CSV table of C-alpha atoms in Angstrom, one decimal:
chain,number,residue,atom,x,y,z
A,1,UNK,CA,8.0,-28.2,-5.9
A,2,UNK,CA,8.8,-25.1,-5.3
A,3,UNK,CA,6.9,-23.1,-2.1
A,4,UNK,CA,7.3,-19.8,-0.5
A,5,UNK,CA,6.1,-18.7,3.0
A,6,UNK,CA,6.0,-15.1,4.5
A,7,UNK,CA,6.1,-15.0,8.3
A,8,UNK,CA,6.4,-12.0,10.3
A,9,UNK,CA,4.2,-9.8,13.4
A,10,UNK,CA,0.8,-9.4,12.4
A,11,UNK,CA,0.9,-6.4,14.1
A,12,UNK,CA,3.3,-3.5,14.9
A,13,UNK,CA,3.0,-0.1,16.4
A,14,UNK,CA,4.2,3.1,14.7
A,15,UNK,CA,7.5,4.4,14.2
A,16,UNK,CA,8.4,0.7,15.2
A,17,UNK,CA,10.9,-1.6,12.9
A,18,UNK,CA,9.2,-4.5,10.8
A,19,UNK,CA,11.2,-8.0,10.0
A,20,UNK,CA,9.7,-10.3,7.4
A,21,UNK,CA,11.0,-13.7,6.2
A,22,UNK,CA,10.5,-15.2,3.4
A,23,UNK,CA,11.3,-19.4,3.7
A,24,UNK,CA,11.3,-20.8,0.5
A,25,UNK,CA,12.0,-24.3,-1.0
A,26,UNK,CA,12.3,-26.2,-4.4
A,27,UNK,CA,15.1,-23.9,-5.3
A,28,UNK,CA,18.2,-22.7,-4.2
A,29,UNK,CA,19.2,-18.8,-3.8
A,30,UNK,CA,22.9,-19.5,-4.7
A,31,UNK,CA,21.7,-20.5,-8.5
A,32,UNK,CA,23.1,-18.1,-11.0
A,33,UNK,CA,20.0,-15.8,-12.1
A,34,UNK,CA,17.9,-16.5,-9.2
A,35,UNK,CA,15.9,-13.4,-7.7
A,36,UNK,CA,13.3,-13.0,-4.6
A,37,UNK,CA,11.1,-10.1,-4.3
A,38,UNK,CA,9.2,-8.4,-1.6
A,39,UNK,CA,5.9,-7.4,-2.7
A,40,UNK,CA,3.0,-5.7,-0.6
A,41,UNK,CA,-0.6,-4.7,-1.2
A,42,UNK,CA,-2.5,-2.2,1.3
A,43,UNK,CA,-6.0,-3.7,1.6
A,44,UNK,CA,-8.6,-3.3,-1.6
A,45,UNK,CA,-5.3,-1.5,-3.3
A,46,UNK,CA,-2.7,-2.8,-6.0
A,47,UNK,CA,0.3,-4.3,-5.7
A,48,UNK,CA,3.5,-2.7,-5.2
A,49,UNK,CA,7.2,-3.7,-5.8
A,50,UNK,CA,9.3,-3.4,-2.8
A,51,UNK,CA,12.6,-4.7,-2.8
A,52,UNK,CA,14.7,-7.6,-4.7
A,53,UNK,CA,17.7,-9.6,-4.2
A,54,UNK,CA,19.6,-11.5,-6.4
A,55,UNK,CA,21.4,-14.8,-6.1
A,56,UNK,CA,24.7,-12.8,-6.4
A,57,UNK,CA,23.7,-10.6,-3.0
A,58,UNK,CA,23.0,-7.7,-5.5
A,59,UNK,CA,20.0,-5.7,-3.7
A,60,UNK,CA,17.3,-3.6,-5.5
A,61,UNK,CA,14.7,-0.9,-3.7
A,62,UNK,CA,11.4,0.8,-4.6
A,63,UNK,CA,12.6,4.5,-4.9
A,64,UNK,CA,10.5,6.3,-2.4
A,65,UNK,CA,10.3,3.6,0.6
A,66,UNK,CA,14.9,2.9,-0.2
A,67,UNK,CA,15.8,4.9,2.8
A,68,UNK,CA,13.9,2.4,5.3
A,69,UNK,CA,14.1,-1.0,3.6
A,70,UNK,CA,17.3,-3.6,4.0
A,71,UNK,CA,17.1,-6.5,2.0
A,72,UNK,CA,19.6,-9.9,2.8
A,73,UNK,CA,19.8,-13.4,2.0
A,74,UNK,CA,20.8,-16.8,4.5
A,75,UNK,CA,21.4,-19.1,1.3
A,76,UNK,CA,22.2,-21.8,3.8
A,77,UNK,CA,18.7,-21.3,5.3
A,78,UNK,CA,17.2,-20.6,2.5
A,79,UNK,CA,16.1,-17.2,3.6
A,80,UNK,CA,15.4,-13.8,2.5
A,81,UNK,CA,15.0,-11.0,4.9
A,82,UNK,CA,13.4,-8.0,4.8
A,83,UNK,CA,13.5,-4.9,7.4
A,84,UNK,CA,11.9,-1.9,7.3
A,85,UNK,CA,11.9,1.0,9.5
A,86,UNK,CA,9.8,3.6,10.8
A,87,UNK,CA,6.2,1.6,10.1
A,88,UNK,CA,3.0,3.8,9.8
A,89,UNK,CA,-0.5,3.0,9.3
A,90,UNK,CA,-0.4,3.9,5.8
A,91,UNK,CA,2.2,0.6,5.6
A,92,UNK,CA,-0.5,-1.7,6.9
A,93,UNK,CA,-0.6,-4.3,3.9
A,94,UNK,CA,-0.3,-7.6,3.2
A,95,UNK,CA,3.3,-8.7,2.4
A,96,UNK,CA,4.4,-11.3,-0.2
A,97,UNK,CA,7.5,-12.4,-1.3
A,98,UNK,CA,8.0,-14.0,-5.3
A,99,UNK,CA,10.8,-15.5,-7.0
A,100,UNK,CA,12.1,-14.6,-10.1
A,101,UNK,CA,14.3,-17.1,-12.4
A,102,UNK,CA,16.5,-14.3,-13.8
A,103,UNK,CA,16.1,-10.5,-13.8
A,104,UNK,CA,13.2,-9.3,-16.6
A,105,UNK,CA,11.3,-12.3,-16.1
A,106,UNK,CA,8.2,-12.3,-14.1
A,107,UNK,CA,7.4,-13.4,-10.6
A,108,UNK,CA,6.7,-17.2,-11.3
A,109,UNK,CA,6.0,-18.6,-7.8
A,110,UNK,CA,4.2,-16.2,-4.7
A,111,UNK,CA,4.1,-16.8,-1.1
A,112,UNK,CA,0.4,-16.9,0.7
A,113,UNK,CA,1.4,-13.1,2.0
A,114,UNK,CA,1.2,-12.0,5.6
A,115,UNK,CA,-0.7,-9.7,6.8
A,116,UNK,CA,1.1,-6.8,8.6
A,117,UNK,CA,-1.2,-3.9,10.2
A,118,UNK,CA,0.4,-0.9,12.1
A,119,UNK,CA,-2.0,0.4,14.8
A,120,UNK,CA,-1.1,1.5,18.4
B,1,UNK,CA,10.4,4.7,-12.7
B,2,UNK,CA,7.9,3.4,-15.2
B,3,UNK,CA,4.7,3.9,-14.7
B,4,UNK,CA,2.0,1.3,-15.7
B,5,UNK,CA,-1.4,2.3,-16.5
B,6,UNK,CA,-4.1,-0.2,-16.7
B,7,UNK,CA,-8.0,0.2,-17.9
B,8,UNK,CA,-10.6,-0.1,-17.2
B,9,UNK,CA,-10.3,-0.4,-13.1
B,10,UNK,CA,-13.4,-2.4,-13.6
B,11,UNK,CA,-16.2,-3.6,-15.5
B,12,UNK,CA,-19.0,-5.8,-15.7
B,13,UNK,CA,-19.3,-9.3,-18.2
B,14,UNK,CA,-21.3,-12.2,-18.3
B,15,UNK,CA,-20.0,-15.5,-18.7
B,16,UNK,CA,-19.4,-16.4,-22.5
B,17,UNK,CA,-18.5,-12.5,-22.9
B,18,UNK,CA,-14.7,-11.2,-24.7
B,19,UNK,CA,-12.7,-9.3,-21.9
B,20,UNK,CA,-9.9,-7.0,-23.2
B,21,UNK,CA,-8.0,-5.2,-20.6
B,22,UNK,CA,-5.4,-2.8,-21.9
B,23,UNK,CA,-1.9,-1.8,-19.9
B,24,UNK,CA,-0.1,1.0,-21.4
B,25,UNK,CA,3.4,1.9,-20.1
B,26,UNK,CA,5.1,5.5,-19.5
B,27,UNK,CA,8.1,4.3,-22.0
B,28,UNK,CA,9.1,1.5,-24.3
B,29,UNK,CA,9.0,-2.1,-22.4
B,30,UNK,CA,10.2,-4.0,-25.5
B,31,UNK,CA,7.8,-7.6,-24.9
B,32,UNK,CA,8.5,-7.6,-20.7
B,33,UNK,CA,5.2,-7.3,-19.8
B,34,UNK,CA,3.2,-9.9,-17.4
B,35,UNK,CA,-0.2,-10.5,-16.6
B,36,UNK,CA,-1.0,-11.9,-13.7
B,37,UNK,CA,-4.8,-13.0,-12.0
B,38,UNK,CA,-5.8,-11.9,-8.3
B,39,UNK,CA,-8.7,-13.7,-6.3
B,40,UNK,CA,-9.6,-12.4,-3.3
B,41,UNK,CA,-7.5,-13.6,-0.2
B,42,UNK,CA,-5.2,-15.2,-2.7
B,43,UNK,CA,-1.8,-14.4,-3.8
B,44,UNK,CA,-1.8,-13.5,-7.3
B,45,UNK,CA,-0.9,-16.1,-10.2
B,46,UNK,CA,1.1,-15.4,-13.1
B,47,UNK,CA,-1.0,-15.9,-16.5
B,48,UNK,CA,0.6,-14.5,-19.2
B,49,UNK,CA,4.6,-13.6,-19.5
B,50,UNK,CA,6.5,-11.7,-21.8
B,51,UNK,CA,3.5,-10.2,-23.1
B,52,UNK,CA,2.3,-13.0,-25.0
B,53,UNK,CA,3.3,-16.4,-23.4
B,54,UNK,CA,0.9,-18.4,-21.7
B,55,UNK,CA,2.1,-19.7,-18.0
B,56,UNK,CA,1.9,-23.6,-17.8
B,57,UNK,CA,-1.6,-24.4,-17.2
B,58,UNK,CA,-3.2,-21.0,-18.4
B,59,UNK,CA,-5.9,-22.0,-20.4
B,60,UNK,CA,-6.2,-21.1,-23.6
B,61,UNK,CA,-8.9,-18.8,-23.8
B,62,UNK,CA,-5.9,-16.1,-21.8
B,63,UNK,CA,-4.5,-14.3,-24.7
B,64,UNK,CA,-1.7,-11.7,-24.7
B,65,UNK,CA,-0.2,-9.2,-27.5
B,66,UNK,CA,1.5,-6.0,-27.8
B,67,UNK,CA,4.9,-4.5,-27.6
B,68,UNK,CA,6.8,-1.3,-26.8
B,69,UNK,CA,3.9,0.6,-24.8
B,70,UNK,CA,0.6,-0.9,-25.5
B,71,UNK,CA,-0.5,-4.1,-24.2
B,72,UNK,CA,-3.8,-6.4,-24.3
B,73,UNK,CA,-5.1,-9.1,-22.1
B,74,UNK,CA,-7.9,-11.2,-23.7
B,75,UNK,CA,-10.2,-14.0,-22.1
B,76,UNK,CA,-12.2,-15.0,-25.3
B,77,UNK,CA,-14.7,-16.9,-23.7
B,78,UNK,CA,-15.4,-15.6,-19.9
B,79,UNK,CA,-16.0,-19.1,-17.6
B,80,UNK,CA,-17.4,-18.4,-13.9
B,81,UNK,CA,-14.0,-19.1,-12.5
B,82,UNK,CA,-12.3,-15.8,-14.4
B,83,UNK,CA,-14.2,-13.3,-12.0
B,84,UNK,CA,-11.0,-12.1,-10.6
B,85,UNK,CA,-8.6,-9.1,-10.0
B,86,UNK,CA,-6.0,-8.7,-13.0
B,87,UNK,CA,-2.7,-7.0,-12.7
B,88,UNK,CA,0.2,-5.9,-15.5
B,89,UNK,CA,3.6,-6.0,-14.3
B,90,UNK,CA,6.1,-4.7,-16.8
B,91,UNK,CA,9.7,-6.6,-15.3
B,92,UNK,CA,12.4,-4.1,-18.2
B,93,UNK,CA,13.2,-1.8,-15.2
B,94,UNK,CA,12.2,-1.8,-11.5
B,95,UNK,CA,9.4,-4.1,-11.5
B,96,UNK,CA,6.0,-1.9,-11.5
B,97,UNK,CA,2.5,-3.1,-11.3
B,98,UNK,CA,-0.6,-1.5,-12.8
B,99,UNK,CA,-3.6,-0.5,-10.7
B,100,UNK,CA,-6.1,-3.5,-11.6
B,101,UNK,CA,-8.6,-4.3,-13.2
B,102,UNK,CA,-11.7,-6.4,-11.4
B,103,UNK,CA,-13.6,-7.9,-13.7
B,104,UNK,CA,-17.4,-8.6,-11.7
B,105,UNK,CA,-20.3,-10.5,-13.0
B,106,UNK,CA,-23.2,-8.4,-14.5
């Protein structure tokens, strides 16, 4: 069965530095094809693609938000790690992660998300 | 980056009604388009892959077709449990999501 579960601060202050993790199980992040993805959607807004990582430690960003996400991998924990810098109010959302079973196929299995609001 | 453009961003259909919701992309996708179904406070769940293929489960009043730019989601038969948000995701490039579509009860 696979399962995937954000966890993270609920809340952070501006300019501050945000660490998800994404704990997954039912599959392994060492499989050849294997993706996970961080997703996020601001309240009552779509969602939008953040960042990817592949089961080869290849890493993907969005365009505009590449210069304050880092995506990494603990296979061993099955893990996937995302950091992103310089949070503003406009980044209060709630984050998912997804997995992927090879690159061009669609996100088959979501985490619960976690909510993540940047207030002072 | 491809841009996804879905319509409308809403509309109104009683139960029993056809839904078609359209997702047009910015360039040529070939078939990897995805459809996926948003309740609220709930993470959203895949329907419809490679524009056309029902998930496991789906039910089969969840349609798909189209190819290159244009794409169509169909629920032939609305049931009470359909009232949801519904996304396209095309996966060819960067993935990219389109805006929604909430479909409400009239």
């Amino acid at each position: 069965q696979v399962t995937l579960r954000e966890s993270g601060p609920a809340l952070v202050k501006p300019t501050q530095t945000l660490t998800l993790t994404c704990t997954f199980s039912g599959f392994s992040l060492s499989t050849t094809g294997m993706c996970v993805s961080w997703i996020r959607q601001p309240p009552g807004k779509a969602l939008e693609w953040l960042a990817r990582i592949d089961w080869d430690d290849d890493k993907y960003y969005n365009t505009s938000l590449k210069t304050r996400l880092t995506i990494s991998k603990d296979t061993s924990k099955n893990q996937v790690v995302l950091i992103m810098t310089n949070m503003d109010p406009v980044d209060t959302a709630t984050y998912y992660c997804a997995r992927m079973t090879t690159v061009k196929r669609p996100f088959d299995y979501w985490g619960q998300g976690t909510l993540v609001t940047v207030s002072s | 980056d491809i841009q996804m453009t879905q319509s409308p961003s809403s509309l109104s259909a009683s139960t029993g009604d056809r839904v078609t919701i359209t997702c047009r992309a910015s360039q040529s996708i070939s078939n990897y388009l995805n459809w996926y179904q948003q309740k609220p406070g709930k993470a959203p769940e895949l329907l419809i892959y490679g524009a056309s293929t029902l998930q496991s489960g789906v039910p089969s009043r969840f349609s798909g077709s189209g190819s290159g730019t244009d794409f169509t989601l169909t629920i032939s038969s609305l049931q009470p449990e359909d009232f949801a948000t519904y996304y396209c995701e095309q996966s060819y490039g960067t993935p990219g999501f389109g805006q929604g579509t909430k479909v409400e009860i009239k």
